[in-house]
Short mmCIF file of C-alpha atoms in Angstrom, two decimals:
data_model
loop_
_atom_site.label_atom_id
_atom_site.label_comp_id
_atom_site.label_asym_id
_atom_site.label_seq_id
_atom_site.Cartn_x
_atom_site.Cartn_y
_atom_site.Cartn_z
CA GLU A 1 -19.98 1.90 -24.51
CA THR A 2 -16.09 2.81 -25.24
CA VAL A 3 -14.26 -0.28 -26.31
CA MET A 4 -10.45 -0.42 -25.16
CA THR A 5 -8.25 -2.42 -27.39
CA GLN A 6 -4.63 -3.52 -26.27
CA SER A 7 -1.84 -4.99 -28.21
CA PRO A 8 -0.16 -7.19 -28.26
CA ALA A 9 -1.94 -9.75 -26.39
CA THR A 10 1.28 -11.41 -25.47
CA LEU A 11 4.89 -9.65 -25.42
CA SER A 12 7.97 -11.90 -24.81
CA VAL A 13 10.89 -9.72 -23.53
CA SER A 14 14.30 -10.63 -21.93
CA PRO A 15 14.97 -9.17 -18.45
CA GLY A 16 16.53 -5.74 -18.78
CA ASP A 17 14.90 -4.88 -22.12
CA ARG A 18 12.38 -2.26 -22.95
CA ALA A 19 8.68 -3.25 -23.08
CA THR A 20 6.22 -0.85 -25.05
CA LEU A 21 2.21 -1.76 -24.48
CA SER A 22 -0.16 -0.28 -26.62
CA CYS A 23 -4.02 0.67 -25.76
CA ARG A 24 -6.61 2.17 -28.05
CA ALA A 25 -10.03 3.57 -27.42
CA THR A 26 -12.82 3.64 -30.05
CA GLN A 27 -13.71 7.17 -28.96
CA SER A 28 -11.83 10.02 -27.16
CA VAL A 29 -11.28 9.41 -23.38
CA SER A 30 -9.23 12.62 -22.94
CA SER A 31 -6.53 11.67 -20.32
CA ASP A 32 -8.85 9.68 -18.16
CA LEU A 33 -6.81 6.62 -18.77
CA ALA A 34 -5.24 4.22 -16.06
CA TRP A 35 -2.99 1.31 -16.33
CA TYR A 36 -2.89 -1.65 -13.95
CA GLN A 37 -0.43 -4.56 -13.19
CA GLN A 38 -1.86 -8.03 -12.17
CA LYS A 39 0.26 -10.79 -11.21
CA PRO A 40 -1.08 -14.35 -10.88
CA GLY A 41 -3.25 -14.97 -7.97
CA GLN A 42 -3.21 -11.35 -7.02
CA ALA A 43 -5.62 -8.56 -7.60
CA PRO A 44 -4.82 -5.71 -10.18
CA ARG A 45 -2.65 -2.83 -8.71
CA LEU A 46 -2.74 0.75 -10.04
CA LEU A 47 0.41 1.79 -11.85
CA ILE A 48 -0.55 5.09 -13.83
CA TYR A 49 -3.68 7.34 -13.82
CA GLY A 50 -4.42 10.57 -15.85
CA ALA A 51 -2.56 8.82 -18.77
CA TYR A 52 0.97 9.35 -17.56
CA ILE A 53 0.92 10.12 -13.56
CA ARG A 54 2.63 7.16 -11.76
CA ALA A 55 0.71 6.11 -8.67
CA THR A 56 2.09 6.21 -5.20
CA ASN A 57 5.39 3.88 -4.92
CA ILE A 58 5.39 3.03 -8.55
CA PRO A 59 9.10 2.89 -9.73
CA ALA A 60 10.22 5.36 -12.45
CA ARG A 61 11.07 2.58 -14.72
CA PHE A 62 7.10 2.58 -15.57
CA SER A 63 6.44 5.49 -17.78
CA ALA A 64 3.26 6.34 -19.79
CA SER A 65 1.96 8.67 -22.54
CA GLY A 66 -1.06 9.45 -24.74
CA SER A 67 -4.39 11.12 -24.78
CA GLY A 68 -7.56 10.96 -26.81
CA THR A 69 -7.72 7.57 -28.37
CA GLU A 70 -3.94 6.19 -28.33
CA PHE A 71 -1.94 5.28 -25.21
CA THR A 72 1.38 3.70 -24.47
CA LEU A 73 2.89 2.14 -21.36
CA THR A 74 6.64 1.66 -21.26
CA ILE A 75 8.60 -0.41 -19.04
CA SER A 76 12.18 0.81 -19.55
CA SER A 77 14.27 -2.08 -18.12
CA LEU A 78 12.20 -5.14 -17.20
CA GLN A 79 12.83 -6.51 -13.72
CA SER A 80 11.77 -10.11 -12.96
CA GLU A 81 8.95 -8.63 -10.85
CA ASP A 82 7.45 -6.93 -13.83
CA PHE A 83 6.52 -10.17 -15.75
CA ALA A 84 2.68 -9.96 -15.32
CA ALA A 85 -0.51 -9.10 -17.09
CA TYR A 86 -1.11 -5.18 -17.66
CA TYR A 87 -4.71 -3.66 -18.40
CA CYS A 88 -5.65 -0.36 -19.50
CA GLN A 89 -8.97 1.20 -18.32
CA HIS A 90 -10.55 4.43 -19.16
CA TYR A 91 -12.87 6.33 -16.77
CA ASN A 92 -13.84 9.21 -18.91
CA ASN A 93 -17.67 8.13 -19.33
CA TRP A 94 -19.98 5.46 -18.07
CA PRO A 95 -19.37 2.61 -17.94
CA PRO A 96 -15.77 2.64 -17.43
CA THR A 97 -14.17 -0.19 -19.45
CA PHE A 98 -10.93 -2.20 -19.51
CA GLY A 99 -8.62 -3.52 -22.31
CA GLN A 100 -8.27 -7.36 -22.68
CA GLY A 101 -5.03 -7.17 -21.37
CA THR A 102 -1.31 -7.70 -22.47
CA LYS A 103 0.81 -10.45 -20.88
CA VAL A 104 4.33 -9.44 -20.52
CA GLU A 105 6.35 -12.78 -20.27
CA ILE A 106 10.02 -13.84 -20.28
CA LYS A 107 11.49 -14.48 -23.44
CA GLU B 1 -3.42 2.46 5.05
CA VAL B 2 -6.46 2.00 3.11
CA HIS B 3 -7.65 -1.65 2.92
CA LEU B 4 -10.54 -3.45 1.27
CA VAL B 5 -11.22 -6.94 2.78
CA GLN B 6 -13.55 -9.19 1.09
CA SER B 7 -15.75 -12.14 2.15
CA GLY B 8 -14.68 -15.70 1.35
CA ALA B 9 -15.20 -17.98 -1.47
CA GLU B 10 -18.58 -19.25 -2.41
CA VAL B 11 -19.80 -22.43 -4.09
CA LYS B 12 -23.60 -22.19 -5.11
CA LYS B 13 -26.08 -23.76 -7.43
CA PRO B 14 -27.97 -22.02 -10.05
CA GLY B 15 -31.06 -20.39 -8.97
CA GLU B 16 -29.57 -19.82 -5.34
CA SER B 17 -29.08 -16.17 -3.89
CA LEU B 18 -25.86 -14.69 -2.69
CA LYS B 19 -24.41 -11.68 -0.91
CA ILE B 20 -20.88 -10.91 -0.86
CA SER B 21 -19.21 -8.26 1.09
CA CYS B 22 -16.30 -5.51 1.12
CA GLN B 23 -15.21 -4.10 4.37
CA GLY B 24 -13.33 -0.89 3.98
CA SER B 25 -10.71 0.72 6.43
CA GLY B 26 -8.13 3.29 6.60
CA TYR B 27 -10.18 5.89 5.18
CA ARG B 28 -13.41 8.16 5.35
CA PHE B 29 -15.67 5.28 3.95
CA THR B 30 -18.53 7.86 3.13
CA ASP B 31 -16.18 10.01 0.88
CA TYR B 32 -15.30 7.64 -1.76
CA TRP B 33 -17.23 5.46 -4.42
CA ILE B 34 -16.86 1.77 -4.18
CA ALA B 35 -16.94 -0.26 -7.34
CA TRP B 36 -17.38 -3.86 -8.24
CA VAL B 37 -15.51 -5.67 -10.98
CA ARG B 38 -15.60 -9.11 -12.08
CA GLN B 39 -12.93 -11.04 -13.89
CA THR B 40 -13.37 -14.24 -15.94
CA PRO B 41 -10.87 -15.96 -18.23
CA GLY B 42 -13.15 -15.37 -21.12
CA LYS B 43 -14.13 -11.94 -20.70
CA GLY B 44 -11.27 -10.44 -18.71
CA LEU B 45 -12.13 -7.51 -16.42
CA GLU B 46 -15.73 -6.15 -16.33
CA TRP B 47 -17.13 -3.27 -14.60
CA MET B 48 -20.45 -3.88 -13.00
CA GLY B 49 -21.24 -0.91 -10.94
CA ALA B 50 -20.44 1.48 -8.09
CA ILE B 51 -21.95 3.06 -4.94
CA TYR B 52 -21.43 6.15 -3.05
CA PRO B 53 -21.74 5.10 0.51
CA GLY B 54 -22.44 8.72 1.60
CA ASP B 55 -25.86 8.82 0.14
CA SER B 56 -26.10 5.39 -1.46
CA GLU B 57 -26.26 6.75 -4.91
CA THR B 58 -25.70 3.55 -7.16
CA ARG B 59 -24.69 3.26 -10.81
CA TYR B 60 -24.71 0.04 -12.91
CA SER B 61 -23.24 -0.99 -15.82
CA PRO B 62 -26.12 -1.24 -18.72
CA SER B 63 -25.12 -4.83 -19.45
CA LEU B 64 -25.62 -5.91 -15.89
CA GLN B 65 -28.37 -3.66 -14.48
CA GLY B 66 -31.23 -5.79 -12.93
CA HIS B 67 -29.18 -8.93 -12.57
CA VAL B 68 -27.16 -7.91 -9.63
CA THR B 69 -27.78 -5.36 -6.54
CA ILE B 70 -24.94 -3.11 -5.03
CA SER B 71 -25.64 -1.77 -1.38
CA ALA B 72 -23.68 -0.31 1.23
CA ASP B 73 -23.92 0.03 5.08
CA LYS B 74 -21.92 2.96 6.07
CA SER B 75 -22.36 2.26 9.91
CA ILE B 76 -20.18 -0.61 9.61
CA THR B 77 -18.07 0.50 6.44
CA ALA B 78 -19.21 -2.29 4.17
CA ALA B 79 -20.27 -2.70 0.63
CA TYR B 80 -22.23 -5.61 -0.69
CA LEU B 81 -22.93 -7.18 -4.13
CA GLN B 82 -25.82 -9.65 -4.41
CA TRP B 83 -27.79 -11.93 -6.52
CA SER B 84 -31.34 -13.23 -6.05
CA SER B 85 -30.94 -16.15 -8.75
CA LEU B 86 -27.39 -17.06 -9.76
CA LYS B 87 -26.50 -18.57 -13.07
CA ALA B 88 -23.67 -20.51 -14.06
CA SER B 89 -22.31 -17.64 -16.15
CA ASP B 90 -21.99 -15.63 -12.72
CA SER B 91 -19.00 -17.76 -11.92
CA ALA B 92 -16.20 -15.48 -11.74
CA MET B 93 -13.74 -13.65 -9.47
CA TYR B 94 -15.27 -10.43 -7.98
CA TYR B 95 -13.35 -7.51 -6.78
CA CYS B 96 -14.47 -4.46 -4.94
CA ALA B 97 -12.22 -1.41 -5.22
CA ARG B 98 -12.23 2.21 -4.12
CA LEU B 99 -12.49 5.00 -6.47
CA GLY B 100 -12.29 8.66 -5.85
CA SER B 101 -14.93 11.23 -5.15
CA TYR B 102 -16.47 10.63 -8.57
CA ALA B 103 -17.84 7.36 -9.94
CA THR B 104 -15.52 8.09 -12.99
CA SER B 105 -12.21 7.65 -11.24
CA PRO B 106 -9.31 5.32 -11.41
CA ILE B 107 -9.35 2.38 -8.85
CA ASP B 108 -7.00 2.35 -6.00
CA PRO B 109 -6.91 0.03 -4.07
CA TRP B 110 -8.52 -3.32 -5.06
CA GLY B 111 -9.94 -5.86 -2.49
CA GLN B 112 -8.34 -9.34 -2.63
CA GLY B 113 -11.29 -10.93 -4.54
CA THR B 114 -14.11 -13.37 -3.91
CA LEU B 115 -14.37 -16.36 -6.05
CA VAL B 116 -17.87 -17.33 -6.70
CA THR B 117 -18.45 -20.67 -8.37
CA VAL B 118 -22.02 -21.60 -9.60
CA SER B 119 -22.49 -25.07 -10.66
CA SER B 120 -25.24 -27.80 -10.31
#
């Protein structure tokens, strides 16, 4: 099973600042990597798939990069609605697995 | 618009059986895999398995195989997750979610979740 590790666990950021989240896989997952956003009391929502492709209706301030084992999600200018938990997930092999999440909180 | 609507919250005792459902709409139900994912405060998001309603091919996470059963009824565009004997450790939020035409696909969208509480 491929283990996904996210860092940091918590990120304190001021509104308008940039946030950079990391995700690492224990083996190559090529570009089969997705990022999800989850707000309290809600189901996760797809932000990014294919390592860097924004999902439908996702604002351009969300960008992502990486391939193989190292991936990054960047939120260029944090808005109030962006404070949430973010999860990476690979879907390269079975079973797909998730990282443990990064909580982005208001500084 | 694609929607996945799940059945309501459940409170059960250890040893009881349970079947929760996920109703799909707004797309061709038989053409996309449906996954089940559970979420707990301690273990985070955990992939349980998936089913292709077109032919009922099912794949389970190795760590959960044998403890749950995933099924689907394409005639009513519904997928199911069931337990024959619940444990307290099954207490979690359970999400159904649509994948692509492959079992290894990103998830979009997710259902609203079904909270299962198992307690004596």
